[in-house]
């Protein structure tokens, strides 16, 4: 299969490399260039769209509009697959659907976070995908290479965005919950390592608590998922809730805390550095 990539990074580069290793013909465009074993780097985004499918992995609405929608690259392609977070889950993902025949699908990666920077290995990702079932089936061979499990979330493409944003909202709440618990317990003489051993062995043994308690215990926040990106996803969740007329007070609180951590200089650290801000302030 001819596969195009729009936007690269450490994680995305590993995905492109895995696909090339499986015999797919992969071409990629990145603003800052770069080189990936087995992948053809192209000079324009339009060249990456000369493919059977394109995975766009851009950070936000503005990037998608500038790179994909403004030059109207979608008309050159069959299914388009976006794996970046967008505002309101309706735009531009809705606009992509309007401009596209057949209807595209929207996929979001849900990867168990590491305790520090780690490239995604084959089979490590979970893929949340929403959209036309036929479009999903057509792209399944790609996702089977880079994911451990594919989770269809319905025929409406932006539902995948909503699901991923909801997951990140819950992780951010877990980080803040642990930070506030440390404030209470450590002040009263219980080392955070011992407290985390307690909660992981009893009520809170999920992967998010395991991974981020490790960061907090060591007070090491090398970026696996930057705080600026976490703040962006929380902002998206707030905007979506506001547009639906719903009040989500816990979301508002953790968004404010993450914003404060970013403003305090933690933006380029892992988003679990929000805990460091809470504990020290």
PDB file of C-alpha atoms in Angstrom:
ATOM      1  CA  UNK A   1       0.000   0.000   0.000  1.00  0.00           C
ATOM      2  CA  UNK A   2       1.128   3.562  -0.720  1.00  0.00           C
ATOM      3  CA  UNK A   3       1.044   5.460   2.578  1.00  0.00           C
ATOM      4  CA  UNK A   4       1.694   9.140   3.217  1.00  0.00           C
ATOM      5  CA  UNK A   5       2.584  10.784   6.514  1.00  0.00           C
ATOM      6  CA  UNK A   6       2.029  14.458   7.288  1.00  0.00           C
ATOM      7  CA  UNK A   7       3.941  15.546  10.374  1.00  0.00           C
ATOM      8  CA  UNK A   8       6.647  13.601  12.140  1.00  0.00           C
ATOM      9  CA  UNK A   9       8.112  13.224  15.588  1.00  0.00           C
ATOM     10  CA  UNK A  10       9.848  10.505  17.546  1.00  0.00           C
ATOM     11  CA  UNK A  11       6.693   8.419  17.920  1.00  0.00           C
ATOM     12  CA  UNK A  12       5.394   9.059  14.427  1.00  0.00           C
ATOM     13  CA  UNK A  13       8.767   8.286  12.873  1.00  0.00           C
ATOM     14  CA  UNK A  14       8.727   4.889  14.542  1.00  0.00           C
ATOM     15  CA  UNK A  15       5.266   4.169  13.119  1.00  0.00           C
ATOM     16  CA  UNK A  16       6.360   5.138   9.608  1.00  0.00           C
ATOM     17  CA  UNK A  17       9.475   2.990   9.945  1.00  0.00           C
ATOM     18  CA  UNK A  18       7.412  -0.001  11.119  1.00  0.00           C
ATOM     19  CA  UNK A  19       5.107   0.306   8.120  1.00  0.00           C
ATOM     20  CA  UNK A  20       8.028   0.518   5.712  1.00  0.00           C
ATOM     21  CA  UNK A  21       9.567  -2.563   7.319  1.00  0.00           C
ATOM     22  CA  UNK A  22       6.326  -4.452   6.611  1.00  0.00           C
ATOM     23  CA  UNK A  23       6.654  -3.742   2.893  1.00  0.00           C
ATOM     24  CA  UNK A  24       4.437  -0.680   2.548  1.00  0.00           C
ATOM     25  CA  UNK A  25       5.662   2.199   0.373  1.00  0.00           C
ATOM     26  CA  UNK A  26       5.837   5.113   2.785  1.00  0.00           C
ATOM     27  CA  UNK A  27       6.495   8.765   1.945  1.00  0.00           C
ATOM     28  CA  UNK A  28       6.518  11.513   4.543  1.00  0.00           C
ATOM     29  CA  UNK A  29       6.519  15.270   4.763  1.00  0.00           C
ATOM     30  CA  UNK A  30       7.707  17.222   7.779  1.00  0.00           C
ATOM     31  CA  UNK A  31       8.228  20.954   8.158  1.00  0.00           C
ATOM     32  CA  UNK A  32      11.669  20.443   9.644  1.00  0.00           C
ATOM     33  CA  UNK A  33      12.702  17.647   7.283  1.00  0.00           C
ATOM     34  CA  UNK A  34      14.506  14.634   8.687  1.00  0.00           C
ATOM     35  CA  UNK A  35      15.257  11.090   7.548  1.00  0.00           C
ATOM     36  CA  UNK A  36      13.719   7.706   8.406  1.00  0.00           C
ATOM     37  CA  UNK A  37      15.068   4.334   7.349  1.00  0.00           C
ATOM     38  CA  UNK A  38      12.959   2.933   4.530  1.00  0.00           C
ATOM     39  CA  UNK A  39      10.813   6.071   4.215  1.00  0.00           C
ATOM     40  CA  UNK A  40      10.918   8.501   1.294  1.00  0.00           C
ATOM     41  CA  UNK A  41      11.007  12.102   2.515  1.00  0.00           C
ATOM     42  CA  UNK A  42       9.234  14.538   0.185  1.00  0.00           C
ATOM     43  CA  UNK A  43       9.533  18.296  -0.134  1.00  0.00           C
ATOM     44  CA  UNK A  44       5.832  19.206  -0.097  1.00  0.00           C
ATOM     45  CA  UNK A  45       2.771  17.971   1.746  1.00  0.00           C
ATOM     46  CA  UNK A  46       1.031  17.520  -1.612  1.00  0.00           C
ATOM     47  CA  UNK A  47       3.584  14.859  -2.557  1.00  0.00           C
ATOM     48  CA  UNK A  48       2.724  12.887   0.580  1.00  0.00           C
ATOM     49  CA  UNK A  49      -0.909  12.913  -0.526  1.00  0.00           C
ATOM     50  CA  UNK A  50      -0.007  10.980  -3.658  1.00  0.00           C
ATOM     51  CA  UNK A  51      -0.933   7.788  -1.826  1.00  0.00           C
ATOM     52  CA  UNK A  52      -3.680   5.280  -1.088  1.00  0.00           C
ATOM     53  CA  UNK A  53      -4.019   6.676   2.424  1.00  0.00           C
ATOM     54  CA  UNK A  54      -2.482   9.500   4.409  1.00  0.00           C
ATOM     55  CA  UNK A  55      -1.998   9.703   8.154  1.00  0.00           C
ATOM     56  CA  UNK A  56      -1.955  13.320   9.284  1.00  0.00           C
ATOM     57  CA  UNK A  57      -0.352  13.840  12.671  1.00  0.00           C
ATOM     58  CA  UNK A  58      -0.445  17.570  13.215  1.00  0.00           C
ATOM     59  CA  UNK A  59      -0.744  19.252  16.569  1.00  0.00           C
ATOM     60  CA  UNK A  60      -3.824  21.472  16.274  1.00  0.00           C
ATOM     61  CA  UNK A  61      -6.497  23.139  14.161  1.00  0.00           C
ATOM     62  CA  UNK A  62      -4.235  25.832  12.777  1.00  0.00           C
ATOM     63  CA  UNK A  63      -1.706  23.311  11.506  1.00  0.00           C
ATOM     64  CA  UNK A  64      -4.397  21.181   9.851  1.00  0.00           C
ATOM     65  CA  UNK A  65      -5.953  24.203   8.176  1.00  0.00           C
ATOM     66  CA  UNK A  66      -2.630  25.522   6.926  1.00  0.00           C
ATOM     67  CA  UNK A  67      -1.165  22.246   5.714  1.00  0.00           C
ATOM     68  CA  UNK A  68      -4.188  20.257   4.560  1.00  0.00           C
ATOM     69  CA  UNK A  69      -7.392  22.277   4.208  1.00  0.00           C
ATOM     70  CA  UNK A  70      -6.150  25.596   2.783  1.00  0.00           C
ATOM     71  CA  UNK A  71      -4.338  23.998  -0.183  1.00  0.00           C
ATOM     72  CA  UNK A  72      -7.297  21.589  -0.612  1.00  0.00           C
ATOM     73  CA  UNK A  73      -5.112  18.490  -0.567  1.00  0.00           C
ATOM     74  CA  UNK A  74      -7.996  16.178   0.332  1.00  0.00           C
ATOM     75  CA  UNK A  75      -9.376  16.155  -3.185  1.00  0.00           C
ATOM     76  CA  UNK A  76      -6.367  14.158  -4.337  1.00  0.00           C
ATOM     77  CA  UNK A  77      -6.946  11.312  -1.909  1.00  0.00           C
ATOM     78  CA  UNK A  78      -9.273   8.440  -1.087  1.00  0.00           C
ATOM     79  CA  UNK A  79      -9.473   7.881   2.691  1.00  0.00           C
ATOM     80  CA  UNK A  80      -7.700  10.402   4.893  1.00  0.00           C
ATOM     81  CA  UNK A  81      -6.809   9.525   8.464  1.00  0.00           C
ATOM     82  CA  UNK A  82      -6.158  12.175  11.032  1.00  0.00           C
ATOM     83  CA  UNK A  83      -4.487  11.276  14.334  1.00  0.00           C
ATOM     84  CA  UNK A  84      -4.233  14.733  15.891  1.00  0.00           C
ATOM     85  CA  UNK A  85      -6.558  16.477  18.355  1.00  0.00           C
ATOM     86  CA  UNK A  86      -8.860  19.177  17.152  1.00  0.00           C
ATOM     87  CA  UNK A  87     -11.256  21.699  18.553  1.00  0.00           C
ATOM     88  CA  UNK A  88     -14.906  20.802  19.091  1.00  0.00           C
ATOM     89  CA  UNK A  89     -14.620  17.435  17.324  1.00  0.00           C
ATOM     90  CA  UNK A  90     -16.679  18.937  14.478  1.00  0.00           C
ATOM     91  CA  UNK A  91     -14.150  21.211  12.858  1.00  0.00           C
ATOM     92  CA  UNK A  92     -12.079  20.653  10.877  1.00  0.00           C
ATOM     93  CA  UNK A  93     -12.891  16.944  11.145  1.00  0.00           C
ATOM     94  CA  UNK A  94     -16.466  17.658  10.022  1.00  0.00           C
ATOM     95  CA  UNK A  95     -15.139  19.761   7.186  1.00  0.00           C
ATOM     96  CA  UNK A  96     -12.908  16.887   6.135  1.00  0.00           C
ATOM     97  CA  UNK A  97     -16.029  14.703   5.946  1.00  0.00           C
ATOM     98  CA  UNK A  98     -17.888  17.267   3.860  1.00  0.00           C
ATOM     99  CA  UNK A  99     -15.035  17.593   1.398  1.00  0.00           C
ATOM    100  CA  UNK A 100     -14.389  13.917   1.099  1.00  0.00           C
ATOM    101  CA  UNK A 101     -15.965  11.001  -0.763  1.00  0.00           C
ATOM    102  CA  UNK A 102     -15.985   8.298   0.409  1.00  0.00           C
ATOM    103  CA  UNK A 103     -16.393   9.468   3.989  1.00  0.00           C
ATOM    104  CA  UNK A 104     -13.104   9.346   5.854  1.00  0.00           C
ATOM    105  CA  UNK A 105     -12.473   7.899   9.236  1.00  0.00           C
ATOM    106  CA  UNK A 106     -10.789   9.583  12.151  1.00  0.00           C
ATOM    107  CA  UNK A 107      -8.304   7.625  14.209  1.00  0.00           C
ATOM    108  CA  UNK A 108      -6.623   8.527  17.468  1.00  0.00           C
ATOM    109  CA  UNK A 109      -3.806   6.630  19.100  1.00  0.00           C
ATOM    110  CA  UNK A 110      -4.123   5.633  22.728  1.00  0.00           C
ATOM    111  CA  UNK A 111      -0.726   4.464  23.896  1.00  0.00           C
ATOM    112  CA  UNK A 112       0.074   3.331  27.415  1.00  0.00           C
ATOM    113  CA  UNK A 113       2.431   6.027  28.633  1.00  0.00           C
ATOM    114  CA  UNK A 114       5.948   5.104  29.618  1.00  0.00           C
ATOM    115  CA  UNK A 115       7.787   6.190  32.729  1.00  0.00           C
ATOM    116  CA  UNK A 116      10.038   8.261  30.476  1.00  0.00           C
ATOM    117  CA  UNK A 117      10.533   8.923  26.781  1.00  0.00           C
ATOM    118  CA  UNK A 118       9.975   5.741  24.796  1.00  0.00           C
ATOM    119  CA  UNK A 119       9.285   5.130  21.131  1.00  0.00           C
ATOM    120  CA  UNK A 120       6.123   3.212  20.298  1.00  0.00           C
ATOM    121  CA  UNK A 121       6.925  -0.346  19.348  1.00  0.00           C
ATOM    122  CA  UNK A 122       4.899  -2.548  17.051  1.00  0.00           C
ATOM    123  CA  UNK A 123       1.722  -3.686  18.783  1.00  0.00           C
ATOM    124  CA  UNK A 124       2.000  -1.158  21.616  1.00  0.00           C
ATOM    125  CA  UNK A 125      -0.619   1.323  20.451  1.00  0.00           C
ATOM    126  CA  UNK A 126      -4.356   1.162  20.867  1.00  0.00           C
ATOM    127  CA  UNK A 127      -6.170   2.832  17.976  1.00  0.00           C
ATOM    128  CA  UNK A 128      -9.534   4.529  18.521  1.00  0.00           C
ATOM    129  CA  UNK A 129     -11.269   4.859  15.172  1.00  0.00           C
ATOM    130  CA  UNK A 130     -14.560   6.355  14.108  1.00  0.00           C
ATOM    131  CA  UNK A 131     -16.030   6.621  10.632  1.00  0.00           C
ATOM    132  CA  UNK A 132     -17.405   4.777   7.657  1.00  0.00           C
ATOM    133  CA  UNK A 133     -16.965   1.031   8.308  1.00  0.00           C
ATOM    134  CA  UNK A 134     -15.819   0.495   4.714  1.00  0.00           C
ATOM    135  CA  UNK A 135     -13.154   3.153   5.124  1.00  0.00           C
ATOM    136  CA  UNK A 136     -12.037   1.540   8.368  1.00  0.00           C
ATOM    137  CA  UNK A 137     -11.743  -1.862   6.702  1.00  0.00           C
ATOM    138  CA  UNK A 138      -9.703  -0.389   3.863  1.00  0.00           C
ATOM    139  CA  UNK A 139      -7.117   1.011   6.239  1.00  0.00           C
ATOM    140  CA  UNK A 140      -7.088  -1.858   8.728  1.00  0.00           C
ATOM    141  CA  UNK A 141      -3.836  -3.367   7.337  1.00  0.00           C
ATOM    142  CA  UNK A 142      -2.043  -0.162   8.315  1.00  0.00           C
ATOM    143  CA  UNK A 143      -3.393  -0.109  11.845  1.00  0.00           C
ATOM    144  CA  UNK A 144      -2.670  -3.790  12.357  1.00  0.00           C
ATOM    145  CA  UNK A 145       1.024  -3.019  11.843  1.00  0.00           C
ATOM    146  CA  UNK A 146       1.243  -0.156  14.338  1.00  0.00           C
ATOM    147  CA  UNK A 147      -1.324  -1.150  16.955  1.00  0.00           C
ATOM    148  CA  UNK A 148      -2.078  -3.887  19.413  1.00  0.00           C
ATOM    149  CA  UNK A 149      -5.818  -3.368  19.218  1.00  0.00           C
ATOM    150  CA  UNK A 150      -8.240  -1.361  17.096  1.00  0.00           C
ATOM    151  CA  UNK A 151     -11.247   0.076  18.928  1.00  0.00           C
ATOM    152  CA  UNK A 152     -14.119   1.124  16.610  1.00  0.00           C
ATOM    153  CA  UNK A 153     -16.166   3.824  18.354  1.00  0.00           C
ATOM    154  CA  UNK A 154     -18.936   4.342  15.809  1.00  0.00           C
ATOM    155  CA  UNK A 155     -19.735   5.597  12.341  1.00  0.00           C
ATOM    156  CA  UNK A 156     -19.291   9.270  13.223  1.00  0.00           C
ATOM    157  CA  UNK A 157     -15.623  10.101  12.686  1.00  0.00           C
ATOM    158  CA  UNK A 158     -15.214  12.816  15.374  1.00  0.00           C
ATOM    159  CA  UNK A 159     -16.337  10.368  18.082  1.00  0.00           C
ATOM    160  CA  UNK A 160     -12.755   9.069  18.114  1.00  0.00           C
ATOM    161  CA  UNK A 161     -11.575  12.559  19.046  1.00  0.00           C
ATOM    162  CA  UNK A 162     -14.103  12.762  21.868  1.00  0.00           C
ATOM    163  CA  UNK A 163     -13.017   9.402  23.252  1.00  0.00           C
ATOM    164  CA  UNK A 164      -9.320  10.254  23.220  1.00  0.00           C
ATOM    165  CA  UNK A 165      -9.843  13.693  24.749  1.00  0.00           C
ATOM    166  CA  UNK A 166     -11.954  12.100  27.488  1.00  0.00           C
ATOM    167  CA  UNK A 167      -9.163   9.611  28.231  1.00  0.00           C
ATOM    168  CA  UNK A 168      -6.583  12.377  28.529  1.00  0.00           C
ATOM    169  CA  UNK A 169      -8.911  14.358  30.764  1.00  0.00           C
ATOM    170  CA  UNK A 170      -9.123  11.364  33.117  1.00  0.00           C
ATOM    171  CA  UNK A 171      -5.330  10.889  33.158  1.00  0.00           C
ATOM    172  CA  UNK A 172      -4.805  14.552  34.034  1.00  0.00           C
ATOM    173  CA  UNK A 173      -7.235  14.184  36.918  1.00  0.00           C
ATOM    174  CA  UNK A 174      -5.307  11.137  38.158  1.00  0.00           C
ATOM    175  CA  UNK A 175      -2.047  13.117  38.106  1.00  0.00           C
ATOM    176  CA  UNK A 176      -3.575  15.953  40.100  1.00  0.00           C
ATOM    177  CA  UNK A 177      -5.248  13.518  42.514  1.00  0.00           C
ATOM    178  CA  UNK A 178      -1.887  11.907  43.318  1.00  0.00           C
ATOM    179  CA  UNK A 179      -0.219  15.292  43.740  1.00  0.00           C
ATOM    180  CA  UNK A 180      -2.821  16.501  46.197  1.00  0.00           C
ATOM    181  CA  UNK A 181      -2.634  13.203  48.088  1.00  0.00           C
ATOM    182  CA  UNK A 182       1.136  13.632  48.417  1.00  0.00           C
ATOM    183  CA  UNK A 183       0.620  17.110  49.857  1.00  0.00           C
ATOM    184  CA  UNK A 184      -1.516  15.587  52.612  1.00  0.00           C
ATOM    185  CA  UNK A 185       0.498  12.449  53.350  1.00  0.00           C
ATOM    186  CA  UNK A 186       4.057  13.705  52.953  1.00  0.00           C
ATOM    187  CA  UNK A 187       3.372  16.716  55.164  1.00  0.00           C
ATOM    188  CA  UNK A 188       2.289  14.254  57.836  1.00  0.00           C
ATOM    189  CA  UNK A 189       5.406  12.119  57.626  1.00  0.00           C
ATOM    190  CA  UNK A 190       4.575   9.435  55.055  1.00  0.00           C
ATOM    191  CA  UNK A 191       7.129   9.368  52.202  1.00  0.00           C
ATOM    192  CA  UNK A 192       5.498   9.498  48.797  1.00  0.00           C
ATOM    193  CA  UNK A 193       7.114   6.204  47.728  1.00  0.00           C
ATOM    194  CA  UNK A 194       5.433   4.398  50.626  1.00  0.00           C
ATOM    195  CA  UNK A 195       2.119   6.086  49.952  1.00  0.00           C
ATOM    196  CA  UNK A 196       2.251   5.098  46.294  1.00  0.00           C
ATOM    197  CA  UNK A 197       3.060   1.499  47.242  1.00  0.00           C
ATOM    198  CA  UNK A 198      -0.080   1.589  49.380  1.00  0.00           C
ATOM    199  CA  UNK A 199      -2.441   2.926  46.728  1.00  0.00           C
ATOM    200  CA  UNK A 200      -1.027   0.787  43.900  1.00  0.00           C
ATOM    201  CA  UNK A 201      -1.399  -2.319  46.031  1.00  0.00           C
ATOM    202  CA  UNK A 202      -4.956  -1.557  47.051  1.00  0.00           C
ATOM    203  CA  UNK A 203      -7.362   0.779  45.293  1.00  0.00           C
ATOM    204  CA  UNK A 204      -5.481   2.400  42.400  1.00  0.00           C
ATOM    205  CA  UNK A 205      -3.550  -0.187  40.417  1.00  0.00           C
ATOM    206  CA  UNK A 206      -4.285   1.178  36.922  1.00  0.00           C
ATOM    207  CA  UNK A 207      -1.512   1.898  34.433  1.00  0.00           C
ATOM    208  CA  UNK A 208      -1.937   5.663  34.652  1.00  0.00           C
ATOM    209  CA  UNK A 209      -1.414   5.591  38.413  1.00  0.00           C
ATOM    210  CA  UNK A 210       1.553   3.237  38.071  1.00  0.00           C
ATOM    211  CA  UNK A 211       3.314   5.287  35.400  1.00  0.00           C
ATOM    212  CA  UNK A 212       2.763   8.748  36.794  1.00  0.00           C
ATOM    213  CA  UNK A 213       3.270   7.842  40.447  1.00  0.00           C
ATOM    214  CA  UNK A 214       6.727   6.720  39.345  1.00  0.00           C
ATOM    215  CA  UNK A 215       7.406  10.151  37.835  1.00  0.00           C
ATOM    216  CA  UNK A 216       6.132  11.907  40.942  1.00  0.00           C
ATOM    217  CA  UNK A 217       8.034   9.643  43.329  1.00  0.00           C
ATOM    218  CA  UNK A 218      11.327  10.339  41.549  1.00  0.00           C
ATOM    219  CA  UNK A 219      10.427  13.943  40.739  1.00  0.00           C
ATOM    220  CA  UNK A 220      11.625  13.295  37.197  1.00  0.00           C
ATOM    221  CA  UNK A 221       9.537  14.639  34.353  1.00  0.00           C
ATOM    222  CA  UNK A 222      11.292  13.934  31.089  1.00  0.00           C
ATOM    223  CA  UNK A 223       8.748  14.654  28.352  1.00  0.00           C
ATOM    224  CA  UNK A 224       6.800  11.656  27.143  1.00  0.00           C
ATOM    225  CA  UNK A 225       3.756  13.878  26.566  1.00  0.00           C
ATOM    226  CA  UNK A 226       4.506  17.562  27.039  1.00  0.00           C
ATOM    227  CA  UNK A 227       2.470  19.671  29.422  1.00  0.00           C
ATOM    228  CA  UNK A 228       1.672  22.088  26.604  1.00  0.00           C
ATOM    229  CA  UNK A 229       0.008  19.232  24.701  1.00  0.00           C
ATOM    230  CA  UNK A 230      -1.857  18.106  27.798  1.00  0.00           C
ATOM    231  CA  UNK A 231      -3.097  21.657  28.278  1.00  0.00           C
ATOM    232  CA  UNK A 232      -4.261  21.736  24.657  1.00  0.00           C
ATOM    233  CA  UNK A 233      -6.326  18.566  25.092  1.00  0.00           C
ATOM    234  CA  UNK A 234      -7.865  19.863  28.307  1.00  0.00           C
ATOM    235  CA  UNK A 235      -8.733  23.086  26.522  1.00  0.00           C
ATOM    236  CA  UNK A 236     -10.408  21.103  23.748  1.00  0.00           C
ATOM    237  CA  UNK A 237     -12.450  19.206  26.312  1.00  0.00           C
ATOM    238  CA  UNK A 238     -13.542  22.441  27.992  1.00  0.00           C
ATOM    239  CA  UNK A 239     -14.567  23.989  24.684  1.00  0.00           C
ATOM    240  CA  UNK A 240     -16.564  20.909  23.742  1.00  0.00           C
ATOM    241  CA  UNK A 241     -18.342  20.878  27.119  1.00  0.00           C
ATOM    242  CA  UNK A 242     -19.106  24.567  26.854  1.00  0.00           C
ATOM    243  CA  UNK A 243     -20.522  24.183  23.335  1.00  0.00           C
ATOM    244  CA  UNK A 244     -22.780  21.392  24.607  1.00  0.00           C
ATOM    245  CA  UNK A 245     -23.945  23.517  27.526  1.00  0.00           C
ATOM    246  CA  UNK A 246     -22.486  21.101  30.077  1.00  0.00           C
ATOM    247  CA  UNK A 247     -20.705  21.972  33.324  1.00  0.00           C
ATOM    248  CA  UNK A 248     -17.648  19.799  34.102  1.00  0.00           C
ATOM    249  CA  UNK A 249     -16.187  21.316  37.287  1.00  0.00           C
ATOM    250  CA  UNK A 250     -13.373  18.787  37.764  1.00  0.00           C
ATOM    251  CA  UNK A 251     -12.239  19.387  34.188  1.00  0.00           C
ATOM    252  CA  UNK A 252     -12.217  23.141  34.791  1.00  0.00           C
ATOM    253  CA  UNK A 253     -10.115  22.721  37.909  1.00  0.00           C
ATOM    254  CA  UNK A 254      -7.490  20.461  36.337  1.00  0.00           C
ATOM    255  CA  UNK A 255      -7.319  22.693  33.244  1.00  0.00           C
ATOM    256  CA  UNK A 256      -6.605  25.698  35.456  1.00  0.00           C
ATOM    257  CA  UNK A 257      -3.913  23.760  37.323  1.00  0.00           C
ATOM    258  CA  UNK A 258      -2.255  22.576  34.110  1.00  0.00           C
ATOM    259  CA  UNK A 259      -2.315  26.132  32.764  1.00  0.00           C
ATOM    260  CA  UNK A 260      -0.635  27.360  35.931  1.00  0.00           C
ATOM    261  CA  UNK A 261       2.058  24.685  35.610  1.00  0.00           C
ATOM    262  CA  UNK A 262       2.729  25.671  31.999  1.00  0.00           C
ATOM    263  CA  UNK A 263       2.873  29.365  32.929  1.00  0.00           C
ATOM    264  CA  UNK A 264       5.349  28.480  35.689  1.00  0.00           C
ATOM    265  CA  UNK A 265       7.782  27.024  33.144  1.00  0.00           C
ATOM    266  CA  UNK A 266       6.802  23.350  33.056  1.00  0.00           C
ATOM    267  CA  UNK A 267       5.440  23.429  29.507  1.00  0.00           C
ATOM    268  CA  UNK A 268       8.231  21.410  27.896  1.00  0.00           C
ATOM    269  CA  UNK A 269       8.327  18.831  30.679  1.00  0.00           C
ATOM    270  CA  UNK A 270       6.063  15.807  30.874  1.00  0.00           C
ATOM    271  CA  UNK A 271       2.508  16.782  31.723  1.00  0.00           C
ATOM    272  CA  UNK A 272       2.831  14.928  35.011  1.00  0.00           C
ATOM    273  CA  UNK A 273       5.046  17.856  36.074  1.00  0.00           C
ATOM    274  CA  UNK A 274       1.734  19.435  36.998  1.00  0.00           C
ATOM    275  CA  UNK A 275       2.116  17.340  40.158  1.00  0.00           C
ATOM    276  CA  UNK A 276       5.438  19.012  40.955  1.00  0.00           C
ATOM    277  CA  UNK A 277       3.766  22.419  40.625  1.00  0.00           C
ATOM    278  CA  UNK A 278       0.942  21.387  42.959  1.00  0.00           C
ATOM    279  CA  UNK A 279       3.250  19.848  45.572  1.00  0.00           C
ATOM    280  CA  UNK A 280       5.598  22.835  45.634  1.00  0.00           C
ATOM    281  CA  UNK A 281       2.945  25.505  45.704  1.00  0.00           C
TER     282      UNK A 281
END
